[in-house]
PDB file of C-alpha atoms in Angstrom:
ATOM      1  CA  MET A   1       0.000   0.000   0.000  1.00 73.00           C
ATOM      2  CA  LEU A   2       2.790   2.441   0.894  1.00 75.00           C
ATOM      3  CA  ALA A   3       4.583   1.462  -2.279  1.00 77.00           C
ATOM      4  CA  GLU A   4       1.512   2.307  -4.342  1.00 79.00           C
ATOM      5  CA  VAL A   5       1.256   5.746  -2.753  1.00 75.00           C
ATOM      6  CA  LEU A   6       4.966   6.446  -3.229  1.00 73.00           C
ATOM      7  CA  LEU A   7       4.861   5.398  -6.852  1.00 78.00           C
ATOM      8  CA  GLN A   8       2.274   7.977  -7.796  1.00 81.00           C
ATOM      9  CA  PRO A   9       3.892  10.806  -9.830  1.00 80.00           C
ATOM     10  CA  MET A  10       2.411  13.518  -7.657  1.00 86.00           C
ATOM     11  CA  VAL A  11       3.924  12.152  -4.423  1.00 83.00           C
ATOM     12  CA  VAL A  12       7.378  11.789  -5.977  1.00 82.00           C
ATOM     13  CA  SER A  13       7.348  15.359  -7.220  1.00 86.00           C
ATOM     14  CA  VAL A  14       6.121  16.597  -3.788  1.00 88.00           C
ATOM     15  CA  LEU A  15       8.905  14.659  -2.040  1.00 87.00           C
ATOM     16  CA  ILE A  16      11.541  16.042  -4.417  1.00 89.00           C
ATOM     17  CA  GLY A  17      10.160  19.564  -4.040  1.00 90.00           C
ATOM     18  CA  SER A  18      10.057  19.276  -0.239  1.00 92.00           C
ATOM     19  CA  THR A  19      13.624  17.957  -0.109  1.00 93.00           C
ATOM     20  CA  ALA A  20      14.790  20.786  -2.395  1.00 93.00           C
ATOM     21  CA  ALA A  21      12.950  23.335  -0.214  1.00 93.00           C
ATOM     22  CA  VAL A  22      14.626  21.997   2.943  1.00 94.00           C
ATOM     23  CA  ILE A  23      18.060  22.105   1.274  1.00 94.00           C
ATOM     24  CA  ILE A  24      17.465  25.636  -0.051  1.00 93.00           C
ATOM     25  CA  ALA A  25      16.205  26.771   3.373  1.00 92.00           C
ATOM     26  CA  PHE A  26      19.325  25.305   5.026  1.00 92.00           C
ATOM     27  CA  ILE A  27      21.617  27.058   2.521  1.00 92.00           C
ATOM     28  CA  ALA A  28      19.716  30.327   2.996  1.00 91.00           C
ATOM     29  CA  LEU A  29      19.980  29.987   6.778  1.00 91.00           C
ATOM     30  CA  LYS A  30      23.756  29.396   6.589  1.00 91.00           C
ATOM     31  CA  THR A  31      24.174  32.354   4.209  1.00 90.00           C
ATOM     32  CA  TYR A  32      22.091  34.622   6.437  1.00 89.00           C
ATOM     33  CA  SER A  33      24.027  33.592   9.575  1.00 88.00           C
ATOM     34  CA  ARG A  34      27.329  34.292   7.793  1.00 90.00           C
ATOM     35  CA  LYS A  35      26.055  37.698   6.692  1.00 89.00           C
ATOM     36  CA  LEU A  36      25.076  38.435  10.295  1.00 90.00           C
ATOM     37  CA  ARG A  37      28.530  37.384  11.498  1.00 89.00           C
ATOM     38  CA  ILE A  38      30.186  39.612   8.882  1.00 91.00           C
ATOM     39  CA  ARG A  39      27.973  42.541   9.937  1.00 89.00           C
ATOM     40  CA  GLU A  40      28.869  41.859  13.575  1.00 90.00           C
ATOM     41  CA  LEU A  41      32.574  42.000  12.724  1.00 90.00           C
ATOM     42  CA  GLU A  42      32.089  45.196  10.699  1.00 89.00           C
ATOM     43  CA  LEU A  43      30.325  46.838  13.650  1.00 90.00           C
ATOM     44  CA  LYS A  44      33.108  45.711  15.990  1.00 90.00           C
ATOM     45  CA  VAL A  45      35.709  47.268  13.683  1.00 89.00           C
ATOM     46  CA  GLU A  46      33.706  50.500  13.547  1.00 90.00           C
ATOM     47  CA  ARG A  47      33.477  50.608  17.368  1.00 89.00           C
ATOM     48  CA  GLU A  48      37.239  50.098  17.636  1.00 89.00           C
ATOM     49  CA  LYS A  49      37.818  52.897  15.106  1.00 88.00           C
ATOM     50  CA  VAL A  50      35.619  55.210  17.156  1.00 88.00           C
ATOM     51  CA  GLU A  51      37.535  54.295  20.325  1.00 87.00           C
ATOM     52  CA  LEU A  52      40.858  54.993  18.602  1.00 86.00           C
ATOM     53  CA  VAL A  53      39.619  58.374  17.384  1.00 85.00           C
ATOM     54  CA  ARG A  54      38.311  59.201  20.868  1.00 85.00           C
ATOM     55  CA  ALA A  55      41.644  58.239  22.472  1.00 82.00           C
ATOM     56  CA  ASP A  56      43.519  60.315  19.881  1.00 81.00           C
ATOM     57  CA  LEU A  57      41.314  63.328  20.580  1.00 82.00           C
ATOM     58  CA  GLU A  58      41.924  62.965  24.314  1.00 80.00           C
ATOM     59  CA  ARG A  59      45.702  62.824  23.751  1.00 78.00           C
ATOM     60  CA  ARG A  60      45.540  65.919  21.554  1.00 77.00           C
ATOM     61  CA  LYS A  61      43.478  67.728  24.167  1.00 77.00           C
ATOM     62  CA  LEU A  62      46.081  66.922  26.832  1.00 69.00           C
ATOM     63  CA  LEU A  63      48.879  68.118  24.560  1.00 68.00           C
ATOM     64  CA  ASP A  64      46.986  71.316  23.850  1.00 68.00           C
ATOM     65  CA  LEU A  65      46.683  71.899  27.585  1.00 64.00           C
ATOM     66  CA  LEU A  66      50.415  71.416  27.968  1.00 58.00           C
ATOM     67  CA  PHE A  67      51.412  73.740  25.152  1.00 59.00           C
ATOM     68  CA  TYR A  68      48.859  76.478  25.580  1.00 59.00           C
ATOM     69  CA  LEU A  69      48.895  77.615  29.162  1.00 58.00           C
ATOM     70  CA  PRO A  70      46.122  79.955  30.249  1.00 59.00           C
ATOM     71  CA  GLU A  71      47.080  83.608  30.280  1.00 68.00           C
ATOM     72  CA  ASP A  72      46.952  84.050  34.024  1.00 71.00           C
ATOM     73  CA  THR A  73      49.271  86.825  35.235  1.00 74.00           C
ATOM     74  CA  ARG A  74      50.064  84.937  38.441  1.00 76.00           C
ATOM     75  CA  LEU A  75      50.998  81.882  36.438  1.00 75.00           C
ATOM     76  CA  MET A  76      53.122  83.917  34.048  1.00 77.00           C
ATOM     77  CA  LYS A  77      54.837  85.596  37.016  1.00 81.00           C
ATOM     78  CA  ARG A  78      55.582  82.180  38.519  1.00 81.00           C
ATOM     79  CA  VAL A  79      56.957  80.927  35.187  1.00 78.00           C
ATOM     80  CA  GLY A  80      59.203  84.014  35.062  1.00 80.00           C
ATOM     81  CA  GLU A  81      60.445  83.331  38.605  1.00 84.00           C
ATOM     82  CA  ILE A  82      61.217  79.734  37.714  1.00 83.00           C
ATOM     83  CA  ARG A  83      63.128  80.828  34.609  1.00 82.00           C
ATOM     84  CA  SER A  84      65.185  83.359  36.577  1.00 84.00           C
ATOM     85  CA  LEU A  85      65.918  80.729  39.233  1.00 85.00           C
ATOM     86  CA  LEU A  86      67.105  78.326  36.554  1.00 84.00           C
ATOM     87  CA  THR A  87      69.281  81.081  35.064  1.00 83.00           C
ATOM     88  CA  ARG A  88      70.863  81.798  38.475  1.00 83.00           C
ATOM     89  CA  LEU A  89      71.488  78.092  39.015  1.00 82.00           C
ATOM     90  CA  ALA A  90      73.125  77.823  35.604  1.00 79.00           C
ATOM     91  CA  GLU A  91      75.335  80.846  36.396  1.00 80.00           C
ATOM     92  CA  LYS A  92      76.381  79.337  39.737  1.00 80.00           C
ATOM     93  CA  TYR A  93      77.133  76.064  38.008  1.00 77.00           C
ATOM     94  CA  MET A  94      79.261  77.923  35.462  1.00 79.00           C
ATOM     95  CA  ASP A  95      81.086  79.729  38.320  1.00 80.00           C
ATOM     96  CA  VAL A  96      81.829  76.416  40.036  1.00 80.00           C
ATOM     97  CA  GLU A  97      82.958  74.888  36.745  1.00 81.00           C
ATOM     98  CA  THR A  98      85.217  77.885  36.063  1.00 84.00           C
ATOM     99  CA  ARG A  99      86.763  77.707  39.534  1.00 84.00           C
ATOM    100  CA  LEU A 100      87.345  73.970  39.203  1.00 85.00           C
ATOM    101  CA  THR A 101      88.961  74.483  35.819  1.00 86.00           C
ATOM    102  CA  VAL A 102      91.259  77.193  37.247  1.00 86.00           C
ATOM    103  CA  VAL A 103      92.273  74.925  40.145  1.00 88.00           C
ATOM    104  CA  GLU A 104      92.936  72.042  37.752  1.00 90.00           C
ATOM    105  CA  LEU A 105      95.006  74.295  35.487  1.00 89.00           C
ATOM    106  CA  GLU A 106      97.023  75.652  38.426  1.00 90.00           C
ATOM    107  CA  THR A 107      97.710  72.127  39.657  1.00 91.00           C
ATOM    108  CA  GLU A 108      98.762  71.050  36.178  1.00 90.00           C
ATOM    109  CA  LEU A 109     101.007  74.148  35.854  1.00 90.00           C
ATOM    110  CA  LYS A 110     102.727  73.340  39.169  1.00 91.00           C
ATOM    111  CA  ARG A 111     103.252  69.745  38.051  1.00 90.00           C
ATOM    112  CA  LEU A 112     104.720  70.874  34.736  1.00 90.00           C
ATOM    113  CA  GLU A 113     107.004  73.428  36.493  1.00 89.00           C
ATOM    114  CA  LYS A 114     108.276  70.668  38.785  1.00 91.00           C
ATOM    115  CA  ILE A 115     108.928  68.402  35.813  1.00 89.00           C
ATOM    116  CA  SER A 116     110.724  71.278  34.056  1.00 87.00           C
ATOM    117  CA  LYS A 117     112.960  71.922  37.099  1.00 89.00           C
ATOM    118  CA  ASP A 118     113.711  68.208  37.364  1.00 86.00           C
ATOM    119  CA  LEU A 119     114.650  68.127  33.662  1.00 86.00           C
ATOM    120  CA  GLU A 120     116.915  71.188  34.069  1.00 86.00           C
ATOM    121  CA  ARG A 121     118.612  69.548  37.075  1.00 87.00           C
ATOM    122  CA  VAL A 122     119.131  66.293  35.167  1.00 85.00           C
ATOM    123  CA  GLU A 123     120.506  68.190  32.140  1.00 82.00           C
ATOM    124  CA  GLY A 124     122.856  70.129  34.466  1.00 82.00           C
ATOM    125  CA  ASP A 125     124.032  66.879  36.039  1.00 82.00           C
ATOM    126  CA  VAL A 126     124.628  65.353  32.605  1.00 79.00           C
ATOM    127  CA  ARG A 127     126.570  68.409  31.384  1.00 78.00           C
ATOM    128  CA  GLY A 128     128.476  68.672  34.621  1.00 74.00           C
ATOM    129  CA  GLY A 129     129.230  64.966  34.656  1.00 64.00           C
ATOM    130  CA  GLY A 130     130.425  65.039  31.056  1.00 54.00           C
ATOM    131  CA  ASN A 131     132.856  67.917  31.792  1.00 53.00           C
ATOM    132  CA  GLY A 132     134.464  66.250  34.809  1.00 45.00           C
TER     133      GLY A 132
END
């Protein structure tokens, strides 16, 4: 009985059509899920781009704050005081360096004078020894 029903041309075409519909639906479902996954990844990339731009803007804002100080007279006065203090420190450092250099040069001069006297004494001994 089942064989008679399955052998009818209408049932065979319905079975083939149903099988094709299930296969097509499965392929469509896989394609749609892949498209959703691709869209998800695209949105993730866009969010990351936005975060990078936001972070870059924050860095630029911080740099702008560093380079463009507000024009507060008290602040400018303080900056001037700091600059003059640094200038005085540099001058004192130069004074110390100059004094150290002078001391080193004087010490070197004394050493060279001693060597010169020793050489003159040795030359005198050689000349005197050669004459005698």
